[in-house]
PDB file of C-alpha atoms in Angstrom:
ATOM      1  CA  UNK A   1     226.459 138.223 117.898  1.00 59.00           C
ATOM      2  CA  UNK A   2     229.829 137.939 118.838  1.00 64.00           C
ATOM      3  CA  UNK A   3     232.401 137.017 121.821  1.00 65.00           C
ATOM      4  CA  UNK A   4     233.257 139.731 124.179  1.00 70.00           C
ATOM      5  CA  UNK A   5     235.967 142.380 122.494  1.00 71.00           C
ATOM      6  CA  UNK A   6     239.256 142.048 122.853  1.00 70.00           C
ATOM      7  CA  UNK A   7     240.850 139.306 120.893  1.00 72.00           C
ATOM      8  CA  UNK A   8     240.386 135.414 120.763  1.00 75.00           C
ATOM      9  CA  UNK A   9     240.067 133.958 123.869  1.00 77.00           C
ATOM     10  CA  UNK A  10     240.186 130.264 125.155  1.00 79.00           C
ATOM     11  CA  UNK A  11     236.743 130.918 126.455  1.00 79.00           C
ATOM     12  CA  UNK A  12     234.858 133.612 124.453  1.00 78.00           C
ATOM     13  CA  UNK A  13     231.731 132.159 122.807  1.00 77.00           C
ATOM     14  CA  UNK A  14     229.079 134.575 121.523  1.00 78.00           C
ATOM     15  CA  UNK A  15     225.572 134.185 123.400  1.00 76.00           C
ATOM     16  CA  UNK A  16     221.593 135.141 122.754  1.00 81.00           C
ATOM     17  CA  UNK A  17     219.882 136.100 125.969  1.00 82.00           C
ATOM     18  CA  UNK A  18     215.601 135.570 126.365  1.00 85.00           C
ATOM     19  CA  UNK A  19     215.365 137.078 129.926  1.00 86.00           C
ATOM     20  CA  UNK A  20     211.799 136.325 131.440  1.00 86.00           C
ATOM     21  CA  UNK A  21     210.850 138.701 133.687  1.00 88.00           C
ATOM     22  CA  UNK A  22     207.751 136.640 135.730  1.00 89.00           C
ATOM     23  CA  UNK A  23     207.578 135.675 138.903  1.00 88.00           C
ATOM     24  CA  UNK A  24     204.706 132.694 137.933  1.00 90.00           C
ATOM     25  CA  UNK A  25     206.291 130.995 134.665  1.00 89.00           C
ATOM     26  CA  UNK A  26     209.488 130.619 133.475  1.00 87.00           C
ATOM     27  CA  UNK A  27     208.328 131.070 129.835  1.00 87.00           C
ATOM     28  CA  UNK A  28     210.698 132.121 127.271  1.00 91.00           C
ATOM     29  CA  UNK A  29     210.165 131.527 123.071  1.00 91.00           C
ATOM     30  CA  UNK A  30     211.686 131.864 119.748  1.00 92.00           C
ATOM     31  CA  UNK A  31     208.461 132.180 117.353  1.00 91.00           C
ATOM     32  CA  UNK A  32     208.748 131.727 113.361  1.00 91.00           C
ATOM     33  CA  UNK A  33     205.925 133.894 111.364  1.00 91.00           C
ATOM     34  CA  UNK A  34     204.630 134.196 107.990  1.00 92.00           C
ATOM     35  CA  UNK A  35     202.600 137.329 107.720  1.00 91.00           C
ATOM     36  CA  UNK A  36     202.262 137.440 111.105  1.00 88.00           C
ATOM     37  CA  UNK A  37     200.782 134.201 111.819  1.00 89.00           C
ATOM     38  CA  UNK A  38     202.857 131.852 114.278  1.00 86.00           C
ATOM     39  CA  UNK A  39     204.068 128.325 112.493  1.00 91.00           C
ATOM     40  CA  UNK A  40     206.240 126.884 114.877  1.00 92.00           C
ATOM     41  CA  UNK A  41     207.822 127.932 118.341  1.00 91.00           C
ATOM     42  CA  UNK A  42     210.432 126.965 120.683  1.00 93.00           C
ATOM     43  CA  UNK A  43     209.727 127.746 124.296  1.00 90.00           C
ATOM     44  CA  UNK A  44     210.635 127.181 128.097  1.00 89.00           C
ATOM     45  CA  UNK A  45     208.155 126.324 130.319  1.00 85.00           C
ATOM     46  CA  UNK A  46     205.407 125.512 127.617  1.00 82.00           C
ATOM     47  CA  UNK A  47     202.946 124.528 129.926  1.00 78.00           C
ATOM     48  CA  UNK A  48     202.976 127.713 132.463  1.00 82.00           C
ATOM     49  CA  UNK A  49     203.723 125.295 135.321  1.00 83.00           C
ATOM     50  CA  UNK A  50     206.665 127.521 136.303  1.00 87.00           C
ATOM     51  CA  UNK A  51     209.003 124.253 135.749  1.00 83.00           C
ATOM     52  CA  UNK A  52     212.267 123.841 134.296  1.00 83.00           C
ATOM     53  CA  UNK A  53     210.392 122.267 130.899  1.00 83.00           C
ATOM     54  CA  UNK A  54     211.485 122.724 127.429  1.00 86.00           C
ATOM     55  CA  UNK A  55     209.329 122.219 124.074  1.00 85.00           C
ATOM     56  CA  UNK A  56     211.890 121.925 121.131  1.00 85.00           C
ATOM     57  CA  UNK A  57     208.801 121.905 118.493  1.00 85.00           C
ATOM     58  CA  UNK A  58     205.330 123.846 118.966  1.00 86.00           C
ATOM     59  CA  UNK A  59     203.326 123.262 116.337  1.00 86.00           C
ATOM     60  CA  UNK A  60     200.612 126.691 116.154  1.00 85.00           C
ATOM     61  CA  UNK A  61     198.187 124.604 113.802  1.00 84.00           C
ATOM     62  CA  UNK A  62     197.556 121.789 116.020  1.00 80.00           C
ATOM     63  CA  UNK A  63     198.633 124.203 119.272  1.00 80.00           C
ATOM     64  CA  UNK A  64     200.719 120.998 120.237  1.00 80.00           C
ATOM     65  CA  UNK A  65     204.229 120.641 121.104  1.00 80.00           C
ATOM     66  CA  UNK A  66     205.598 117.428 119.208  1.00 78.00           C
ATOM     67  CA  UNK A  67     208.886 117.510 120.647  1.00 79.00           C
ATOM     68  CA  UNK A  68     209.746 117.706 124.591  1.00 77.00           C
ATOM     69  CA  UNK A  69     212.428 117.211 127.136  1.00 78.00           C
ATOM     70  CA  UNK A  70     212.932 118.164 130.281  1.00 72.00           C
ATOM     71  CA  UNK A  71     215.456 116.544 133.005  1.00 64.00           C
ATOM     72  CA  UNK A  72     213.455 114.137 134.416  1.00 62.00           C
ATOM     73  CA  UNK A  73     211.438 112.586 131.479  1.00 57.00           C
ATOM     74  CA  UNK A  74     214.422 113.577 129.195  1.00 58.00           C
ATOM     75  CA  UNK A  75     213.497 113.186 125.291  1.00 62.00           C
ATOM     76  CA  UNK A  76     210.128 112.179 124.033  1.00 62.00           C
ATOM     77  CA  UNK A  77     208.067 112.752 121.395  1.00 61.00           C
ATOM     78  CA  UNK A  78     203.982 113.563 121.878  1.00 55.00           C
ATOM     79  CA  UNK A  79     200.759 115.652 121.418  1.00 48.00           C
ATOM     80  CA  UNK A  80     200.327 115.914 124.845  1.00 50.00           C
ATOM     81  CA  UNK A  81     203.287 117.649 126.719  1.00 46.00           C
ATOM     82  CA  UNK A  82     205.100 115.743 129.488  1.00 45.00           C
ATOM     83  CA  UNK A  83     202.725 112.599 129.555  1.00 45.00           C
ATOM     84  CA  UNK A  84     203.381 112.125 125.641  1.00 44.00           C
ATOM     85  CA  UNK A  85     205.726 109.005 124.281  1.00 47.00           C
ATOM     86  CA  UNK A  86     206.620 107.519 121.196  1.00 45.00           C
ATOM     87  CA  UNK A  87     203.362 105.507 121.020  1.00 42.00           C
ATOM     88  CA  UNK A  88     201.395 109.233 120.681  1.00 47.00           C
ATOM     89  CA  UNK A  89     202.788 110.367 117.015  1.00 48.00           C
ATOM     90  CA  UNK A  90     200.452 109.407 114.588  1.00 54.00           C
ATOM     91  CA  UNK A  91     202.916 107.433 112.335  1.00 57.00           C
ATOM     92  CA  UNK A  92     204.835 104.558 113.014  1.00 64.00           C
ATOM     93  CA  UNK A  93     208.545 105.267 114.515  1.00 64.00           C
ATOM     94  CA  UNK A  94     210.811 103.364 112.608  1.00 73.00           C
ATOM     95  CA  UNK A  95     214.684 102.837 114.011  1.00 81.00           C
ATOM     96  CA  UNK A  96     216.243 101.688 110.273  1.00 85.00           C
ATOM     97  CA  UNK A  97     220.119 100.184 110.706  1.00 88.00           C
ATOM     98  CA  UNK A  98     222.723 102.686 109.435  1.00 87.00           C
ATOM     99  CA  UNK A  99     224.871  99.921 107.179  1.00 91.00           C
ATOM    100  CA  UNK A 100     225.094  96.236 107.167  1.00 93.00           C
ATOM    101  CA  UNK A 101     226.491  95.227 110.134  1.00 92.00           C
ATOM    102  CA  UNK A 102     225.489  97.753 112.631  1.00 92.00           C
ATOM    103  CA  UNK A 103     223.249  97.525 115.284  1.00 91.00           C
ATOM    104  CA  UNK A 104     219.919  99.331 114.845  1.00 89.00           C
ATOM    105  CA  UNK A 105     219.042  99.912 118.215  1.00 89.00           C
ATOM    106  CA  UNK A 106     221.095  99.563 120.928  1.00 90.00           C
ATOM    107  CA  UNK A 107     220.442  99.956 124.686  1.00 91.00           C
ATOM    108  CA  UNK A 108     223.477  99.456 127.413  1.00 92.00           C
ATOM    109  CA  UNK A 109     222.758  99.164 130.995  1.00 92.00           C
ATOM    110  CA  UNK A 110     223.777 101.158 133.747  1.00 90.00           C
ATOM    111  CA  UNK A 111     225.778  99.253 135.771  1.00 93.00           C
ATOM    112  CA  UNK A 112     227.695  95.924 135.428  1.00 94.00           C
ATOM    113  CA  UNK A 113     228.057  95.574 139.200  1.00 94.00           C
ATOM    114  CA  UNK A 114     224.278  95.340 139.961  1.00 93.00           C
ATOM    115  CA  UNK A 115     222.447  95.500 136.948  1.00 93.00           C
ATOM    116  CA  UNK A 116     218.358  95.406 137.706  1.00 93.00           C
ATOM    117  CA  UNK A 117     215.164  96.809 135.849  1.00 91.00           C
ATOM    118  CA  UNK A 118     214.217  95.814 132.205  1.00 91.00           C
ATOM    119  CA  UNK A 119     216.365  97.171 128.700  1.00 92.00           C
ATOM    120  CA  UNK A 120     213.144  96.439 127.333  1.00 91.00           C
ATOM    121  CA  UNK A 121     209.576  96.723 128.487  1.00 87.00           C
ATOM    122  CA  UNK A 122     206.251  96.354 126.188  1.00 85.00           C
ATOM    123  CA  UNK A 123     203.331  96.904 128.182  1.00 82.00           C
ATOM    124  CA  UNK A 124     199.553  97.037 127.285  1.00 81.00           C
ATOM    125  CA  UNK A 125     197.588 100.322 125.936  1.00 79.00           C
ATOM    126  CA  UNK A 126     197.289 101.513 130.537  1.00 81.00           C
ATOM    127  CA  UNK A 127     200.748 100.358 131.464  1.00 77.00           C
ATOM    128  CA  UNK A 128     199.065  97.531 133.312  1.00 81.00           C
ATOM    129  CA  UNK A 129     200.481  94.473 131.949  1.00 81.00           C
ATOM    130  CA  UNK A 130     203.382  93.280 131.086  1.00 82.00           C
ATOM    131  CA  UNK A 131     203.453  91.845 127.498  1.00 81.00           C
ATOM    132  CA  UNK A 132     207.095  91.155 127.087  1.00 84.00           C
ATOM    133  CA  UNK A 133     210.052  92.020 129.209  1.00 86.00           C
ATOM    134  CA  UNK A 134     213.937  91.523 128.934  1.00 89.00           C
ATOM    135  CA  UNK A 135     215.642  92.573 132.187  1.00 90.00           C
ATOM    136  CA  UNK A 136     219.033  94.134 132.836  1.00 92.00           C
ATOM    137  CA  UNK A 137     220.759  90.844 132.875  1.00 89.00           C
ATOM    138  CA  UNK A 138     219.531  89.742 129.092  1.00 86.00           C
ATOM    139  CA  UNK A 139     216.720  87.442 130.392  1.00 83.00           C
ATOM    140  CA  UNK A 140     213.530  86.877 128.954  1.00 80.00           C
ATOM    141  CA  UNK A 141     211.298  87.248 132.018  1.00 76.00           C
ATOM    142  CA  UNK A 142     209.082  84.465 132.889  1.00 59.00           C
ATOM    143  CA  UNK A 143     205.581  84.899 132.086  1.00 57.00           C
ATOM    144  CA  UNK A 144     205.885  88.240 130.951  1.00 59.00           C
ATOM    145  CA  UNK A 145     203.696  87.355 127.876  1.00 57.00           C
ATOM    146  CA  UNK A 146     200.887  86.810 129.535  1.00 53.00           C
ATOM    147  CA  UNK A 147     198.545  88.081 127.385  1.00 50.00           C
ATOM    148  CA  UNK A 148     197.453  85.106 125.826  1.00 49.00           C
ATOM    149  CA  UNK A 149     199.022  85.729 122.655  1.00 52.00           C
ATOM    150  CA  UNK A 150     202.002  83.764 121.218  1.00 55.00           C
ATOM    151  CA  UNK A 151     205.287  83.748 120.829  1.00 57.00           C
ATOM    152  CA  UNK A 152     207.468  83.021 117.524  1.00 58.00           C
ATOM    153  CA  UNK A 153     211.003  82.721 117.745  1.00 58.00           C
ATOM    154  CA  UNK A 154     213.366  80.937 115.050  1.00 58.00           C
ATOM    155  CA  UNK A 155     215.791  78.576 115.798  1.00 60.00           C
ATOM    156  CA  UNK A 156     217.235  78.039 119.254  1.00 59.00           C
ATOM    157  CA  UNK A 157     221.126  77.414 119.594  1.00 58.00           C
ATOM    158  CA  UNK A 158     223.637  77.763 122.289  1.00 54.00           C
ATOM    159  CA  UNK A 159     227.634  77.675 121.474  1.00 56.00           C
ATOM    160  CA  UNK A 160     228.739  77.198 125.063  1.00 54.00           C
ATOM    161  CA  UNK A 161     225.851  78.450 127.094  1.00 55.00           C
ATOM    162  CA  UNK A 162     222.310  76.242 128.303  1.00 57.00           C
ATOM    163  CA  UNK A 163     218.554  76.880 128.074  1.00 57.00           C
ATOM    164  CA  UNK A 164     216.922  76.644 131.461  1.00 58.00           C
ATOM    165  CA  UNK A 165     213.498  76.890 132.621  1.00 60.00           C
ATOM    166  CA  UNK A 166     210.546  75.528 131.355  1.00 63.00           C
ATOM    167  CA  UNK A 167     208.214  75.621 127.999  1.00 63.00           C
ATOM    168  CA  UNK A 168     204.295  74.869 128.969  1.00 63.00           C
ATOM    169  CA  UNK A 169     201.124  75.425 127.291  1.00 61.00           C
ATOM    170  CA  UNK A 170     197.952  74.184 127.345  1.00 63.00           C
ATOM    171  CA  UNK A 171     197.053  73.503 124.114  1.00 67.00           C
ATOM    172  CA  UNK A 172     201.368  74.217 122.696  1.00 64.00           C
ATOM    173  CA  UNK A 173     202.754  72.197 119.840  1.00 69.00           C
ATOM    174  CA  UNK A 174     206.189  72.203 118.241  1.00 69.00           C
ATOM    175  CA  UNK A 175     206.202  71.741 114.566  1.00 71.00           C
ATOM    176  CA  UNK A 176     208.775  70.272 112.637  1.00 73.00           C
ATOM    177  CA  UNK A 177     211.459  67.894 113.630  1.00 75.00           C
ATOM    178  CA  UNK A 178     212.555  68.147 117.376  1.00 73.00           C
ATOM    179  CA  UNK A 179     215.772  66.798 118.423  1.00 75.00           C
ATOM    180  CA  UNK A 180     216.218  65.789 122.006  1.00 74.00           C
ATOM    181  CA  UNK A 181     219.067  65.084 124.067  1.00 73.00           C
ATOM    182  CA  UNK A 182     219.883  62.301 125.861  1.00 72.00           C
ATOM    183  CA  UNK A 183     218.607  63.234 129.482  1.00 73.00           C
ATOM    184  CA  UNK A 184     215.630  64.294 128.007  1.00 78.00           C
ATOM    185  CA  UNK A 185     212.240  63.079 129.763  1.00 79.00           C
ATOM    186  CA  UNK A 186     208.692  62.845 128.237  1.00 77.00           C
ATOM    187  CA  UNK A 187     206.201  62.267 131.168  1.00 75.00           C
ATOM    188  CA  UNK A 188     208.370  61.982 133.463  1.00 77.00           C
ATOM    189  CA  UNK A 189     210.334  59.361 131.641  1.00 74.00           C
ATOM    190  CA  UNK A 190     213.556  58.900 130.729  1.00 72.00           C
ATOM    191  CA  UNK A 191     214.170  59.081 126.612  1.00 71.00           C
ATOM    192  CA  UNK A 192     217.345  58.487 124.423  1.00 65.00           C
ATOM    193  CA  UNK A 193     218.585  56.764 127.190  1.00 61.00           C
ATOM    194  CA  UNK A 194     215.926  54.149 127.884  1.00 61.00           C
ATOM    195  CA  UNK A 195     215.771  50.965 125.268  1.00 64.00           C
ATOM    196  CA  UNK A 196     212.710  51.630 122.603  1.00 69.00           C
ATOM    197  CA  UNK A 197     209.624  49.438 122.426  1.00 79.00           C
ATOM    198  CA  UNK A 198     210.080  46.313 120.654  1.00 88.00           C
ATOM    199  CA  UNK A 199     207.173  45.334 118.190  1.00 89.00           C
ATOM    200  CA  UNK A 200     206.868  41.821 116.119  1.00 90.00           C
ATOM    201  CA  UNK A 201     204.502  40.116 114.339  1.00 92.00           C
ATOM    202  CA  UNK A 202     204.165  36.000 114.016  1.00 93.00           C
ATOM    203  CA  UNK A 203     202.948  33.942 110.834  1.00 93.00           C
ATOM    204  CA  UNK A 204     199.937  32.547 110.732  1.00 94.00           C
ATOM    205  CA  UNK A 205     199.891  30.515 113.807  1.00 95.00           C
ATOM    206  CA  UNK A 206     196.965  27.416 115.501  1.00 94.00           C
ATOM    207  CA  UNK A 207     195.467  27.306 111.994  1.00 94.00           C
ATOM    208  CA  UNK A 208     193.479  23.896 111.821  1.00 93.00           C
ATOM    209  CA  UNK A 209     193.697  23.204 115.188  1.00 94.00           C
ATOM    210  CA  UNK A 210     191.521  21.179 117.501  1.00 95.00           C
ATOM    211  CA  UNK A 211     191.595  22.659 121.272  1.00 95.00           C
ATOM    212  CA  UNK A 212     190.031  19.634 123.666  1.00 96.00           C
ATOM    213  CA  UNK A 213     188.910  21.014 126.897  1.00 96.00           C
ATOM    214  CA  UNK A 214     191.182  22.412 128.959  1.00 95.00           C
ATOM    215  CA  UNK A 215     194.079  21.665 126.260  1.00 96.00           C
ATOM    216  CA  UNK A 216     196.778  24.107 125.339  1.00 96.00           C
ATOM    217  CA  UNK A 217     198.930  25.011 123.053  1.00 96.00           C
ATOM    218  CA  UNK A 218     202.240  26.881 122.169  1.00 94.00           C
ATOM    219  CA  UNK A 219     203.614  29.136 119.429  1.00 93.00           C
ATOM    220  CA  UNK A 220     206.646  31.429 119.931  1.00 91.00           C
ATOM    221  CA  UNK A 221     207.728  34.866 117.960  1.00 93.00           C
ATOM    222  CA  UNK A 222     211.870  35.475 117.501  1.00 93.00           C
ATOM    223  CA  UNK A 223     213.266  39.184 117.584  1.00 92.00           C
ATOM    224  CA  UNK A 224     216.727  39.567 116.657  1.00 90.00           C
ATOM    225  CA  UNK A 225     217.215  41.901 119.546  1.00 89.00           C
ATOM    226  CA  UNK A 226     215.855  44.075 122.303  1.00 88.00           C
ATOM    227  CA  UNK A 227     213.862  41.315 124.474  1.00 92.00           C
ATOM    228  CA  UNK A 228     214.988  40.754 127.503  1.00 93.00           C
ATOM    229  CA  UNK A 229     213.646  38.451 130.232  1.00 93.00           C
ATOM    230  CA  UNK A 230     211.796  41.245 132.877  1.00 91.00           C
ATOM    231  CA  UNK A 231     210.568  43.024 130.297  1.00 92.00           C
ATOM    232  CA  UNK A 232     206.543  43.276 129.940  1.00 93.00           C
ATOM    233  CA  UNK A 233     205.081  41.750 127.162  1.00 94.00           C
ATOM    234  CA  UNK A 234     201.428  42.058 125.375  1.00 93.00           C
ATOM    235  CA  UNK A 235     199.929  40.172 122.386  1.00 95.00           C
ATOM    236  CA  UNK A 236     196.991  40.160 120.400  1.00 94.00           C
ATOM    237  CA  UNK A 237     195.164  38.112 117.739  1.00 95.00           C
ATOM    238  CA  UNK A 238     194.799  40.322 114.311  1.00 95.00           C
ATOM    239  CA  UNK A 239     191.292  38.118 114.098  1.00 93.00           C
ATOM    240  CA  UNK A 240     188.885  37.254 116.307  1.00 93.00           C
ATOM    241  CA  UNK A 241     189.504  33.452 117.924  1.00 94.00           C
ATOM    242  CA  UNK A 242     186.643  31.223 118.804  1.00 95.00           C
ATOM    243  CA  UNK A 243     184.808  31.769 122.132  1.00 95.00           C
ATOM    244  CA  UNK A 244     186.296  30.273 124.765  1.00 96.00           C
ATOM    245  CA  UNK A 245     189.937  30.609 124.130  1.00 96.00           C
ATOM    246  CA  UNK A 246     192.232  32.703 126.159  1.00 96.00           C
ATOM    247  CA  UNK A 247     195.492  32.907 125.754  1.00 96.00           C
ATOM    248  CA  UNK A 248     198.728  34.863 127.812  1.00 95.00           C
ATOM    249  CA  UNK A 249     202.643  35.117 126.724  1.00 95.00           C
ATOM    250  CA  UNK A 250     206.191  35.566 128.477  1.00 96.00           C
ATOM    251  CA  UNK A 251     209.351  35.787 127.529  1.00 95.00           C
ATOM    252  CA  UNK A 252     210.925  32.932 127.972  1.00 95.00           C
ATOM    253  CA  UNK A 253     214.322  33.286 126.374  1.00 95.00           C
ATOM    254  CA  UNK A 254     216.293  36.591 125.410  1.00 95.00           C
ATOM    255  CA  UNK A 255     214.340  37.775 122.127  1.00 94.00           C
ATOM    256  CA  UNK A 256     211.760  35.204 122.325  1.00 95.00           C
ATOM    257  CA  UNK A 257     208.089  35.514 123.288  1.00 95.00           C
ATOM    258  CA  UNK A 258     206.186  32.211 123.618  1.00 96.00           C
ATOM    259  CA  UNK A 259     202.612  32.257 123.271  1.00 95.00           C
ATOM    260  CA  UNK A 260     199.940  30.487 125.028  1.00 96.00           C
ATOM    261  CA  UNK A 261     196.503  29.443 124.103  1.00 96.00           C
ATOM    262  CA  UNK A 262     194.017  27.387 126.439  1.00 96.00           C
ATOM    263  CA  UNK A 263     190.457  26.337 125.964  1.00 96.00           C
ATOM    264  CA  UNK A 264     188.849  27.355 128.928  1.00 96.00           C
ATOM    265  CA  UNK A 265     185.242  25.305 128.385  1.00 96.00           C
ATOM    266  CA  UNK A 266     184.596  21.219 129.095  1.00 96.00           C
ATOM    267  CA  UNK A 267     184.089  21.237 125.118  1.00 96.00           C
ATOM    268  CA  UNK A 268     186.494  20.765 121.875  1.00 96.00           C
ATOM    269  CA  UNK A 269     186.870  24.226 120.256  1.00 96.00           C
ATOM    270  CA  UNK A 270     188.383  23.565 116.538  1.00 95.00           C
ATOM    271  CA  UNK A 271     190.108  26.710 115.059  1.00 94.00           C
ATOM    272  CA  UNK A 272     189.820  26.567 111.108  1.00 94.00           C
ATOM    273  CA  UNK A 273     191.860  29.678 110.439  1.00 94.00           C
ATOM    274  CA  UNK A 274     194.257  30.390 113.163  1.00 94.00           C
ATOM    275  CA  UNK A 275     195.530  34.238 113.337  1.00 95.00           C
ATOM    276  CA  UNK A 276     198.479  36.422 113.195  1.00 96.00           C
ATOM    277  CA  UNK A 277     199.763  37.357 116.289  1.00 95.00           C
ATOM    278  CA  UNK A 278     200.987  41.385 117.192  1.00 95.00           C
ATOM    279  CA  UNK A 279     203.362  41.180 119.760  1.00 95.00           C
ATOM    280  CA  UNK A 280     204.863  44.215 121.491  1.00 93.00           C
ATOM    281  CA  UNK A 281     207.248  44.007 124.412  1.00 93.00           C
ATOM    282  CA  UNK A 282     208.188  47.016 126.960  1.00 89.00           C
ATOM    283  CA  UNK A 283     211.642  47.763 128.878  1.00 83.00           C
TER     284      UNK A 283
END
């Protein structure tokens, strides 16, 4: 086979001809034999739909074609004709990088000016659900994972940009140390940026003491800072006080808590062993 005769040419390339001759299928093939029985194929139109189809592999022993393209599904790979996909071969398809430093798999947009649709798209086994989407503008899309799986990323960073959005589950939990910013909010409240709980703990204080009706008496607990008058205040006995005795506490000086404790009956109430006293105070 050979370019027309006459010399080289600019435009002279040699050519093999299949001319069909049908007027209901556009079916054209190169077979490969061995003793007369067909191995492979390469055919137009391998589906007798009189389209403008193209099967680059027909395999005879499984009458299949494994490898299809036409110019609206373009390139795929199948057992099934023009419905097959990647997902139809039998083996895994494995994209393997070329040399450290490459990209494996790369997939470029169509257009900068209005990029929309989804570079990637993993749906379930009928197409119906979304599993996991990134759309034309690099964004994870939200609640495209609904399948009630999981999802396991590694560590989160941003040079110059910001993550947005938000992070709920019902039963979610972050392991390991998480370090939050200082306009971060738990419950709605400010953190990092709002003073910390304050917690103290007094000596042994009331020990031998004699409470005459309606008497009562005062013990204090000293922090070296972080009390404030206006801040709320709770204490509690680390052992159970006689019946009858109730007691409340305020903060009466900046880091100082003073402790009250009445007797509340017309009787003496004698305390042999006093307590220790767990104080916590709250901005």
């Amino acid at each position: 086979m050979r370019g027309k005769p006459g010399g080289a040419m600019a435009s002279n390339g040699a050519q093999l001809a299949l001319d069909a001759n049908s007027t209901s299928t556009q079916g054209s093939a190169i077979l490969w034999r061995n003793q007369h029985v067909a191995g492979w194929q390469v055919e137009s139109d391998p589906f007798a739909a009189n389209t403008h189809d193209f099967c680059l592999l027909f395999d005879y022993s499984t009458s299949q074609c494994v490898a299809y393209v036409n110019p609206q599904d373009k390139f795929m790979f199948g057992a099934t004709g023009p419905t097959g996909s990647l997902a139809s071969r039998t083996q895994d398809f494995q994209i393997k990088q070329d040399t450290n430093g490459d990209s494996a798999l790369v997939v470029n947009r169509a257009t900068d000016t209005a990029p929309a649709g989804y570079l990637l798209d993993l749906e379930s086994a009928t197409l119906s659900q979304p599993l996991f989407r990134v759309d034309a503008t690099g964004t994870v899309v939200a609640g495209s994972w609904n399948d009630g799986g999981s999802m396991t990323v590694g560590p989160l960073s941003a040079t110059t940009g910001a993550f947005s959005g938000n992070v709920t589950g019902t039963t979610a939990a972050f392991s390991g140390a998480v370090n939050l910013g200082a306009a971060s909010t738990a419950g709605g409240a400010a953190i990092n940026s709002t003073a910390a709980r304050v917690g103290g703990q007094s000596g042994t204080l009331f020990s031998s003491s004699s409470f005459t009706a309606g008497q009562c008496l005062s013990g204090g607990v000293s922090f070296s800072s972080g009390v404030a008058i206006g801040m709320a205040v709770a204490v509690n006995p680390e052992t159970v006080p006689p019946a009858g005795l109730v007691w409340n506490a305020v903060i009466d000086a900046a880091n100082h808590v003073t402790l009250r404790v009445c007797n509340a009956t017309a009787a003496t109430i004698a305390w042999s062993s006093g307590a220790v006293w767990d104080v916590r105070v709250l901005p």
